[in-house]
PDB file of N, CA and C in Angstrom:
ATOM      1  N   UNK M 305      -0.342  89.243 117.998  1.00  0.00           N
ATOM      2  CA  UNK M 305      -0.170  89.248 116.603  1.00  0.00           C
ATOM      3  C   UNK M 305       1.012  88.585 115.814  1.00  0.00           C
ATOM      4  N   UNK M 306       2.049  88.833 116.605  1.00  0.00           N
ATOM      5  CA  UNK M 306       3.425  88.334 116.005  1.00  0.00           C
ATOM      6  C   UNK M 306       3.528  86.647 115.995  1.00  0.00           C
ATOM      7  N   UNK M 307       2.817  85.943 117.170  1.00  0.00           N
ATOM      8  CA  UNK M 307       2.758  84.697 117.174  1.00  0.00           C
ATOM      9  C   UNK M 307       1.745  84.165 116.080  1.00  0.00           C
ATOM     10  N   UNK M 308       0.887  84.730 115.910  1.00  0.00           N
ATOM     11  CA  UNK M 308      -0.109  84.367 114.658  1.00  0.00           C
ATOM     12  C   UNK M 308       0.435  84.137 113.356  1.00  0.00           C
ATOM     13  N   UNK M 309       1.243  85.422 113.076  1.00  0.00           N
ATOM     14  CA  UNK M 309       1.808  85.308 111.888  1.00  0.00           C
ATOM     15  C   UNK M 309       3.145  84.206 111.617  1.00  0.00           C
ATOM     16  N   UNK M 310       3.578  84.147 112.718  1.00  0.00           N
ATOM     17  CA  UNK M 310       4.831  83.028 112.849  1.00  0.00           C
ATOM     18  C   UNK M 310       4.094  81.744 112.455  1.00  0.00           C
ATOM     19  N   UNK M 311       2.933  81.383 113.082  1.00  0.00           N
ATOM     20  CA  UNK M 311       2.306  80.010 113.007  1.00  0.00           C
ATOM     21  C   UNK M 311       1.756  79.908 111.617  1.00  0.00           C
ATOM     22  N   UNK M 312       1.229  80.920 111.121  1.00  0.00           N
ATOM     23  CA  UNK M 312       0.765  80.843 109.670  1.00  0.00           C
ATOM     24  C   UNK M 312       1.858  80.702 108.579  1.00  0.00           C
ATOM     25  N   UNK M 313       3.016  81.497 108.842  1.00  0.00           N
ATOM     26  CA  UNK M 313       4.099  81.291 107.942  1.00  0.00           C
ATOM     27  C   UNK M 313       4.707  79.992 107.931  1.00  0.00           C
ATOM     28  N   UNK M 314       4.866  79.371 109.135  1.00  0.00           N
ATOM     29  CA  UNK M 314       5.177  78.050 109.173  1.00  0.00           C
ATOM     30  C   UNK M 314       4.330  76.876 108.761  1.00  0.00           C
ATOM     31  N   UNK M 315       3.127  77.154 109.001  1.00  0.00           N
ATOM     32  CA  UNK M 315       1.988  76.214 108.517  1.00  0.00           C
ATOM     33  C   UNK M 315       2.060  76.150 106.807  1.00  0.00           C
ATOM     34  N   UNK M 316       2.132  77.435 106.414  1.00  0.00           N
ATOM     35  CA  UNK M 316       2.363  77.683 104.917  1.00  0.00           C
ATOM     36  C   UNK M 316       3.410  77.053 104.207  1.00  0.00           C
ATOM     37  N   UNK M 317       4.698  77.178 104.891  1.00  0.00           N
ATOM     38  CA  UNK M 317       5.815  76.604 104.284  1.00  0.00           C
ATOM     39  C   UNK M 317       5.870  75.125 104.372  1.00  0.00           C
ATOM     40  N   UNK M 318       5.050  74.433 105.554  1.00  0.00           N
ATOM     41  CA  UNK M 318       5.070  73.123 105.401  1.00  0.00           C
ATOM     42  C   UNK M 318       4.016  72.530 104.380  1.00  0.00           C
ATOM     43  N   UNK M 319       2.873  72.983 104.416  1.00  0.00           N
ATOM     44  CA  UNK M 319       2.007  72.826 103.267  1.00  0.00           C
ATOM     45  C   UNK M 319       2.433  72.819 101.877  1.00  0.00           C
ATOM     46  N   UNK M 320       3.004  73.969 101.645  1.00  0.00           N
ATOM     47  CA  UNK M 320       3.630  74.174 100.092  1.00  0.00           C
ATOM     48  C   UNK M 320       4.752  73.156  99.861  1.00  0.00           C
ATOM     49  N   UNK M 321       5.637  72.894 100.995  1.00  0.00           N
ATOM     50  CA  UNK M 321       6.518  71.842 100.783  1.00  0.00           C
ATOM     51  C   UNK M 321       6.009  70.583 100.694  1.00  0.00           C
ATOM     52  N   UNK M 322       5.019  70.234 101.354  1.00  0.00           N
ATOM     53  CA  UNK M 322       4.482  68.935 100.989  1.00  0.00           C
ATOM     54  C   UNK M 322       3.706  68.688  99.747  1.00  0.00           C
ATOM     55  N   UNK M 323       3.033  69.843  99.332  1.00  0.00           N
ATOM     56  CA  UNK M 323       2.430  69.852  97.882  1.00  0.00           C
ATOM     57  C   UNK M 323       3.508  69.660  96.880  1.00  0.00           C
ATOM     58  N   UNK M 324       4.581  70.461  96.883  1.00  0.00           N
ATOM     59  CA  UNK M 324       5.758  70.307  95.965  1.00  0.00           C
ATOM     60  C   UNK M 324       6.098  68.902  96.021  1.00  0.00           C
ATOM     61  N   UNK M 325       6.451  68.220  96.920  1.00  0.00           N
ATOM     62  CA  UNK M 325       6.821  66.769  97.001  1.00  0.00           C
ATOM     63  C   UNK M 325       5.790  65.997  96.411  1.00  0.00           C
ATOM     64  N   UNK M 326       4.557  66.033  96.811  1.00  0.00           N
ATOM     65  CA  UNK M 326       3.666  65.306  96.245  1.00  0.00           C
ATOM     66  C   UNK M 326       3.539  65.430  94.542  1.00  0.00           C
ATOM     67  N   UNK M 327       3.470  66.572  94.109  1.00  0.00           N
ATOM     68  CA  UNK M 327       3.361  66.896  92.772  1.00  0.00           C
ATOM     69  C   UNK M 327       4.388  66.508  91.970  1.00  0.00           C
ATOM     70  N   UNK M 328       5.829  66.553  92.632  1.00  0.00           N
ATOM     71  CA  UNK M 328       7.102  66.160  91.886  1.00  0.00           C
ATOM     72  C   UNK M 328       7.056  64.678  91.919  1.00  0.00           C
ATOM     73  N   UNK M 329       6.334  63.927  92.870  1.00  0.00           N
ATOM     74  CA  UNK M 329       6.193  62.404  92.863  1.00  0.00           C
ATOM     75  C   UNK M 329       5.263  62.073  91.660  1.00  0.00           C
ATOM     76  N   UNK M 330       4.288  62.769  91.555  1.00  0.00           N
ATOM     77  CA  UNK M 330       3.387  62.485  90.487  1.00  0.00           C
ATOM     78  C   UNK M 330       3.947  62.587  89.191  1.00  0.00           C
ATOM     79  N   UNK M 331       5.021  63.859  89.111  1.00  0.00           N
ATOM     80  CA  UNK M 331       5.428  63.739  87.751  1.00  0.00           C
ATOM     81  C   UNK M 331       6.704  62.867  87.368  1.00  0.00           C
ATOM     82  N   UNK M 332       7.081  62.282  88.617  1.00  0.00           N
ATOM     83  CA  UNK M 332       8.236  61.319  88.450  1.00  0.00           C
ATOM     84  C   UNK M 332       7.677  60.053  87.935  1.00  0.00           C
ATOM     85  N   UNK M 333       6.221  59.763  87.994  1.00  0.00           N
ATOM     86  CA  UNK M 333       5.607  58.471  87.505  1.00  0.00           C
ATOM     87  C   UNK M 333       5.245  58.694  86.029  1.00  0.00           C
ATOM     88  N   UNK M 334       5.570  59.748  85.368  1.00  0.00           N
ATOM     89  CA  UNK M 334       5.209  59.763  83.724  1.00  0.00           C
ATOM     90  C   UNK M 334       6.455  59.472  83.303  1.00  0.00           C
ATOM     91  N   UNK M 335       6.395  58.261  82.489  1.00  0.00           N
ATOM     92  CA  UNK M 335       7.603  57.589  81.803  1.00  0.00           C
ATOM     93  C   UNK M 335       7.835  58.110  80.722  1.00  0.00           C
ATOM     94  N   UNK M 336       7.056  58.853  79.838  1.00  0.00           N
ATOM     95  CA  UNK M 336       7.486  59.058  78.567  1.00  0.00           C
ATOM     96  C   UNK M 336       8.295  60.338  78.334  1.00  0.00           C
ATOM     97  N   UNK M 337       8.547  61.116  79.112  1.00  0.00           N
ATOM     98  CA  UNK M 337       9.184  62.347  79.224  1.00  0.00           C
ATOM     99  C   UNK M 337      10.219  62.623  80.106  1.00  0.00           C
ATOM    100  N   UNK M 338      11.563  62.680  79.776  1.00  0.00           N
ATOM    101  CA  UNK M 338      12.343  62.887  80.570  1.00  0.00           C
ATOM    102  C   UNK M 338      12.676  64.334  81.202  1.00  0.00           C
ATOM    103  N   UNK M 339      12.042  65.137  80.594  1.00  0.00           N
ATOM    104  CA  UNK M 339      11.935  66.472  80.932  1.00  0.00           C
ATOM    105  C   UNK M 339      11.077  66.650  82.077  1.00  0.00           C
ATOM    106  N   UNK M 340       9.976  65.962  82.176  1.00  0.00           N
ATOM    107  CA  UNK M 340       8.969  66.065  82.998  1.00  0.00           C
ATOM    108  C   UNK M 340       9.475  65.265  84.371  1.00  0.00           C
ATOM    109  N   UNK M 341      10.242  64.172  84.146  1.00  0.00           N
ATOM    110  CA  UNK M 341      10.817  63.358  85.289  1.00  0.00           C
ATOM    111  C   UNK M 341      11.706  64.397  85.875  1.00  0.00           C
ATOM    112  N   UNK M 342      12.579  65.105  85.265  1.00  0.00           N
ATOM    113  CA  UNK M 342      13.813  66.041  85.835  1.00  0.00           C
ATOM    114  C   UNK M 342      13.096  67.182  86.576  1.00  0.00           C
ATOM    115  N   UNK M 343      11.936  67.845  85.924  1.00  0.00           N
ATOM    116  CA  UNK M 343      11.095  68.762  86.662  1.00  0.00           C
ATOM    117  C   UNK M 343      10.468  67.980  88.043  1.00  0.00           C
ATOM    118  N   UNK M 344       9.930  66.873  87.912  1.00  0.00           N
ATOM    119  CA  UNK M 344       9.487  66.096  89.024  1.00  0.00           C
ATOM    120  C   UNK M 344      10.496  65.847  90.063  1.00  0.00           C
ATOM    121  N   UNK M 345      11.785  65.630  89.810  1.00  0.00           N
ATOM    122  CA  UNK M 345      12.907  65.190  90.740  1.00  0.00           C
ATOM    123  C   UNK M 345      13.353  66.437  91.438  1.00  0.00           C
ATOM    124  N   UNK M 346      13.360  67.751  90.722  1.00  0.00           N
ATOM    125  CA  UNK M 346      13.727  68.806  91.188  1.00  0.00           C
ATOM    126  C   UNK M 346      12.702  69.134  92.222  1.00  0.00           C
ATOM    127  N   UNK M 347      11.346  69.192  91.916  1.00  0.00           N
ATOM    128  CA  UNK M 347      10.325  69.482  92.874  1.00  0.00           C
ATOM    129  C   UNK M 347      10.508  68.605  94.006  1.00  0.00           C
ATOM    130  N   UNK M 348      10.672  67.212  94.048  1.00  0.00           N
ATOM    131  CA  UNK M 348      10.825  66.407  95.405  1.00  0.00           C
ATOM    132  C   UNK M 348      12.017  66.858  96.192  1.00  0.00           C
ATOM    133  N   UNK M 349      13.220  67.347  95.375  1.00  0.00           N
ATOM    134  CA  UNK M 349      14.253  67.707  96.052  1.00  0.00           C
ATOM    135  C   UNK M 349      14.167  69.100  96.831  1.00  0.00           C
ATOM    136  N   UNK M 350      13.493  69.872  95.964  1.00  0.00           N
ATOM    137  CA  UNK M 350      12.897  71.441  96.774  1.00  0.00           C
ATOM    138  C   UNK M 350      12.073  71.154  97.909  1.00  0.00           C
ATOM    139  N   UNK M 351      11.080  70.238  97.784  1.00  0.00           N
ATOM    140  CA  UNK M 351      10.021  70.204  98.724  1.00  0.00           C
ATOM    141  C   UNK M 351      10.864  69.650 100.040  1.00  0.00           C
ATOM    142  N   UNK M 352      11.603  68.466  99.968  1.00  0.00           N
ATOM    143  CA  UNK M 352      12.073  67.987 100.842  1.00  0.00           C
ATOM    144  C   UNK M 352      13.265  68.815 101.702  1.00  0.00           C
ATOM    145  N   UNK M 353      13.885  69.508 100.861  1.00  0.00           N
ATOM    146  CA  UNK M 353      14.778  70.630 101.294  1.00  0.00           C
ATOM    147  C   UNK M 353      14.162  71.693 102.185  1.00  0.00           C
ATOM    148  N   UNK M 354      13.025  72.234 101.613  1.00  0.00           N
ATOM    149  CA  UNK M 354      12.083  73.103 102.316  1.00  0.00           C
ATOM    150  C   UNK M 354      11.761  72.752 103.673  1.00  0.00           C
ATOM    151  N   UNK M 355      11.247  71.360 103.797  1.00  0.00           N
ATOM    152  CA  UNK M 355      10.741  70.902 104.763  1.00  0.00           C
ATOM    153  C   UNK M 355      11.970  70.720 105.968  1.00  0.00           C
ATOM    154  N   UNK M 356      12.989  70.395 105.408  1.00  0.00           N
ATOM    155  CA  UNK M 356      14.119  70.052 106.251  1.00  0.00           C
ATOM    156  C   UNK M 356      14.537  71.636 106.760  1.00  0.00           C
ATOM    157  N   UNK M 357      14.746  72.630 105.984  1.00  0.00           N
ATOM    158  CA  UNK M 357      15.060  73.846 106.486  1.00  0.00           C
ATOM    159  C   UNK M 357      14.033  74.155 107.526  1.00  0.00           C
ATOM    160  N   UNK M 358      12.778  74.183 107.303  1.00  0.00           N
ATOM    161  CA  UNK M 358      11.771  74.599 108.101  1.00  0.00           C
ATOM    162  C   UNK M 358      11.725  73.983 109.543  1.00  0.00           C
ATOM    163  N   UNK M 359      12.138  72.703 109.425  1.00  0.00           N
ATOM    164  CA  UNK M 359      12.059  71.870 110.687  1.00  0.00           C
ATOM    165  C   UNK M 359      13.570  72.005 111.656  1.00  0.00           C
ATOM    166  N   UNK M 360      14.399  72.431 110.851  1.00  0.00           N
ATOM    167  CA  UNK M 360      15.745  72.478 111.454  1.00  0.00           C
ATOM    168  C   UNK M 360      15.742  73.702 112.262  1.00  0.00           C
ATOM    169  N   UNK M 361      15.036  75.023 111.611  1.00  0.00           N
ATOM    170  CA  UNK M 361      15.198  76.144 112.417  1.00  0.00           C
ATOM    171  C   UNK M 361      14.033  76.471 113.129  1.00  0.00           C
ATOM    172  N   UNK M 362      12.981  75.621 113.151  1.00  0.00           N
ATOM    173  CA  UNK M 362      11.869  75.776 114.000  1.00  0.00           C
ATOM    174  C   UNK M 362      12.110  76.168 115.581  1.00  0.00           C
ATOM    175  N   UNK M 363      11.590  76.929 116.162  1.00  0.00           N
ATOM    176  CA  UNK M 363      10.324  77.820 115.928  1.00  0.00           C
ATOM    177  C   UNK M 363      10.549  79.064 115.111  1.00  0.00           C
ATOM    178  N   UNK M 364      11.939  79.339 114.818  1.00  0.00           N
ATOM    179  CA  UNK M 364      12.123  80.482 113.823  1.00  0.00           C
ATOM    180  C   UNK M 364      11.785  80.220 112.346  1.00  0.00           C
ATOM    181  N   UNK M 365      11.536  81.244 111.692  1.00  0.00           N
ATOM    182  CA  UNK M 365      11.501  81.257 110.382  1.00  0.00           C
ATOM    183  C   UNK M 365      12.824  81.041 109.738  1.00  0.00           C
ATOM    184  N   UNK M 366      12.891  80.472 108.505  1.00  0.00           N
ATOM    185  CA  UNK M 366      14.338  80.516 107.834  1.00  0.00           C
ATOM    186  C   UNK M 366      14.767  81.850 107.527  1.00  0.00           C
ATOM    187  N   UNK M 367      14.049  82.866 107.249  1.00  0.00           N
ATOM    188  CA  UNK M 367      14.803  84.166 107.155  1.00  0.00           C
ATOM    189  C   UNK M 367      15.240  84.697 108.647  1.00  0.00           C
ATOM    190  N   UNK M 368      14.598  84.480 109.671  1.00  0.00           N
ATOM    191  CA  UNK M 368      14.954  84.951 110.904  1.00  0.00           C
ATOM    192  C   UNK M 368      16.158  83.989 111.439  1.00  0.00           C
ATOM    193  N   UNK M 369      16.307  82.902 111.019  1.00  0.00           N
ATOM    194  CA  UNK M 369      17.633  82.206 111.491  1.00  0.00           C
ATOM    195  C   UNK M 369      18.641  82.431 110.355  1.00  0.00           C
ATOM    196  N   UNK M 370      18.456  83.486 109.359  1.00  0.00           N
ATOM    197  CA  UNK M 370      19.713  83.778 108.456  1.00  0.00           C
ATOM    198  C   UNK M 370      19.790  83.024 107.216  1.00  0.00           C
ATOM    199  N   UNK M 371      18.712  82.247 107.044  1.00  0.00           N
ATOM    200  CA  UNK M 371      18.755  81.290 105.755  1.00  0.00           C
ATOM    201  C   UNK M 371      17.682  81.986 104.965  1.00  0.00           C
ATOM    202  N   UNK M 372      18.013  81.481 103.461  1.00  0.00           N
ATOM    203  CA  UNK M 372      16.947  81.991 102.527  1.00  0.00           C
ATOM    204  C   UNK M 372      15.680  81.583 102.801  1.00  0.00           C
ATOM    205  N   UNK M 373      14.774  82.163 102.407  1.00  0.00           N
ATOM    206  CA  UNK M 373      13.109  81.666 102.397  1.00  0.00           C
ATOM    207  C   UNK M 373      13.108  80.680 101.229  1.00  0.00           C
ATOM    208  N   UNK M 374      12.592  79.409 101.509  1.00  0.00           N
ATOM    209  CA  UNK M 374      12.341  78.560 100.422  1.00  0.00           C
ATOM    210  C   UNK M 374      11.104  78.751  99.657  1.00  0.00           C
ATOM    211  N   UNK M 375      10.319  79.854  99.971  1.00  0.00           N
ATOM    212  CA  UNK M 375       9.359  80.007  99.307  1.00  0.00           C
ATOM    213  C   UNK M 375       9.637  80.484  97.568  1.00  0.00           C
ATOM    214  N   UNK M 376      10.764  81.015  97.566  1.00  0.00           N
ATOM    215  CA  UNK M 376      11.145  81.551  96.154  1.00  0.00           C
ATOM    216  C   UNK M 376      11.607  80.306  95.297  1.00  0.00           C
ATOM    217  N   UNK M 377      11.947  79.420  95.958  1.00  0.00           N
ATOM    218  CA  UNK M 377      12.332  77.956  95.390  1.00  0.00           C
ATOM    219  C   UNK M 377      11.005  77.327  94.823  1.00  0.00           C
ATOM    220  N   UNK M 378      10.069  77.255  95.676  1.00  0.00           N
ATOM    221  CA  UNK M 378       8.782  76.703  95.299  1.00  0.00           C
ATOM    222  C   UNK M 378       8.097  77.617  94.304  1.00  0.00           C
ATOM    223  N   UNK M 379       8.134  78.756  94.348  1.00  0.00           N
ATOM    224  CA  UNK M 379       7.587  79.784  93.327  1.00  0.00           C
ATOM    225  C   UNK M 379       8.197  79.313  91.860  1.00  0.00           C
ATOM    226  N   UNK M 380       9.501  79.321  91.961  1.00  0.00           N
ATOM    227  CA  UNK M 380      10.227  79.088  90.796  1.00  0.00           C
ATOM    228  C   UNK M 380       9.801  77.907  90.234  1.00  0.00           C
ATOM    229  N   UNK M 381       9.743  76.772  91.160  1.00  0.00           N
ATOM    230  CA  UNK M 381       9.485  75.370  90.561  1.00  0.00           C
ATOM    231  C   UNK M 381       8.029  75.181  90.017  1.00  0.00           C
ATOM    232  N   UNK M 382       7.017  75.825  90.670  1.00  0.00           N
ATOM    233  CA  UNK M 382       5.739  75.807  90.290  1.00  0.00           C
ATOM    234  C   UNK M 382       5.517  76.700  89.033  1.00  0.00           C
ATOM    235  N   UNK M 383       6.168  77.727  88.869  1.00  0.00           N
ATOM    236  CA  UNK M 383       6.342  78.436  87.575  1.00  0.00           C
ATOM    237  C   UNK M 383       6.622  77.570  86.224  1.00  0.00           C
ATOM    238  N   UNK M 384       7.985  77.019  86.524  1.00  0.00           N
ATOM    239  CA  UNK M 384       8.615  76.091  85.563  1.00  0.00           C
ATOM    240  C   UNK M 384       7.586  74.921  85.177  1.00  0.00           C
ATOM    241  N   UNK M 385       6.959  74.176  86.257  1.00  0.00           N
ATOM    242  CA  UNK M 385       6.031  73.250  85.816  1.00  0.00           C
ATOM    243  C   UNK M 385       4.829  73.805  85.246  1.00  0.00           C
ATOM    244  N   UNK M 386       4.301  75.093  85.700  1.00  0.00           N
ATOM    245  CA  UNK M 386       3.185  75.411  84.752  1.00  0.00           C
ATOM    246  C   UNK M 386       3.672  75.906  83.475  1.00  0.00           C
ATOM    247  N   UNK M 387       4.599  76.461  83.032  1.00  0.00           N
ATOM    248  CA  UNK M 387       5.330  76.989  81.754  1.00  0.00           C
ATOM    249  C   UNK M 387       5.335  75.669  80.936  1.00  0.00           C
ATOM    250  N   UNK M 388       5.807  74.556  81.722  1.00  0.00           N
ATOM    251  CA  UNK M 388       5.882  73.413  80.821  1.00  0.00           C
ATOM    252  C   UNK M 388       4.423  72.643  80.479  1.00  0.00           C
ATOM    253  N   UNK M 389       3.605  72.526  81.524  1.00  0.00           N
ATOM    254  CA  UNK M 389       2.215  72.236  81.239  1.00  0.00           C
ATOM    255  C   UNK M 389       1.449  73.159  80.204  1.00  0.00           C
ATOM    256  N   UNK M 390       1.630  74.228  80.027  1.00  0.00           N
ATOM    257  CA  UNK M 390       1.174  75.221  79.156  1.00  0.00           C
ATOM    258  C   UNK M 390       1.769  74.872  77.732  1.00  0.00           C
ATOM    259  N   UNK M 391       3.118  74.553  77.700  1.00  0.00           N
ATOM    260  CA  UNK M 391       3.759  74.109  76.415  1.00  0.00           C
ATOM    261  C   UNK M 391       3.223  72.935  75.804  1.00  0.00           C
ATOM    262  N   UNK M 392       2.975  71.798  76.741  1.00  0.00           N
ATOM    263  CA  UNK M 392       2.231  70.613  76.324  1.00  0.00           C
ATOM    264  C   UNK M 392       1.112  70.953  75.787  1.00  0.00           C
ATOM    265  N   UNK M 393       0.139  71.440  76.466  1.00  0.00           N
ATOM    266  CA  UNK M 393      -1.154  71.849  75.885  1.00  0.00           C
ATOM    267  C   UNK M 393      -1.251  72.472  74.639  1.00  0.00           C
ATOM    268  N   UNK M 394      -0.433  73.410  74.468  1.00  0.00           N
ATOM    269  CA  UNK M 394      -0.360  74.263  73.238  1.00  0.00           C
ATOM    270  C   UNK M 394       0.287  73.192  72.187  1.00  0.00           C
ATOM    271  N   UNK M 395       1.060  72.548  72.526  1.00  0.00           N
ATOM    272  CA  UNK M 395       1.625  71.537  71.327  1.00  0.00           C
ATOM    273  C   UNK M 395       0.601  70.684  70.811  1.00  0.00           C
ATOM    274  N   UNK M 396      -0.261  70.034  71.994  1.00  0.00           N
ATOM    275  CA  UNK M 396      -1.229  69.020  71.725  1.00  0.00           C
ATOM    276  C   UNK M 396      -2.494  69.749  71.041  1.00  0.00           C
ATOM    277  N   UNK M 397      -2.797  70.893  71.094  1.00  0.00           N
ATOM    278  CA  UNK M 397      -3.728  71.628  70.512  1.00  0.00           C
ATOM    279  C   UNK M 397      -3.424  71.937  69.107  1.00  0.00           C
ATOM    280  N   UNK M 398      -2.090  71.959  68.829  1.00  0.00           N
ATOM    281  CA  UNK M 398      -1.591  72.235  67.511  1.00  0.00           C
ATOM    282  C   UNK M 398      -1.560  71.063  66.652  1.00  0.00           C
ATOM    283  N   UNK M 399      -1.680  69.860  67.250  1.00  0.00           N
ATOM    284  CA  UNK M 399      -1.655  68.426  66.673  1.00  0.00           C
ATOM    285  C   UNK M 399      -3.140  67.946  66.189  1.00  0.00           C
ATOM    286  N   UNK M 400      -4.066  68.560  66.844  1.00  0.00           N
ATOM    287  CA  UNK M 400      -5.464  68.181  66.377  1.00  0.00           C
ATOM    288  C   UNK M 400      -5.920  68.657  65.521  1.00  0.00           C
ATOM    289  N   UNK M 401      -6.800  68.038  64.619  1.00  0.00           N
ATOM    290  CA  UNK M 401      -7.398  68.989  63.381  1.00  0.00           C
ATOM    291  C   UNK M 401      -8.366  69.731  63.574  1.00  0.00           C
ATOM    292  N   UNK M 402      -8.569  70.932  62.991  1.00  0.00           N
ATOM    293  CA  UNK M 402      -9.506  72.025  63.242  1.00  0.00           C
ATOM    294  C   UNK M 402     -10.803  71.559  62.982  1.00  0.00           C
ATOM    295  N   UNK M 403     -11.809  72.125  63.416  1.00  0.00           N
ATOM    296  CA  UNK M 403     -13.239  71.678  63.130  1.00  0.00           C
ATOM    297  C   UNK M 403     -13.661  72.314  61.799  1.00  0.00           C
TER     298      UNK M 403
END
């Protein structure tokens, strides 16, 4: 059972790292907002760093190798991106005329 948990943990870290990089690259392509580009750049950096850490310590997990788990950085980044998205939606809904 321990090997299964290890495989699932590594697979999850790799997939979430790649998703963070992809989402960050998509945010970099938005030219009208420097805040979005900054969030996107930090996502790309966090995702690449997460992949690097996971590949560097493989077959161990980062926590087993004495490094911090990159998952908390991904969580923080996705929360930041979601908060910014909600703020944009709320701002946009306030600009529309009411029915």
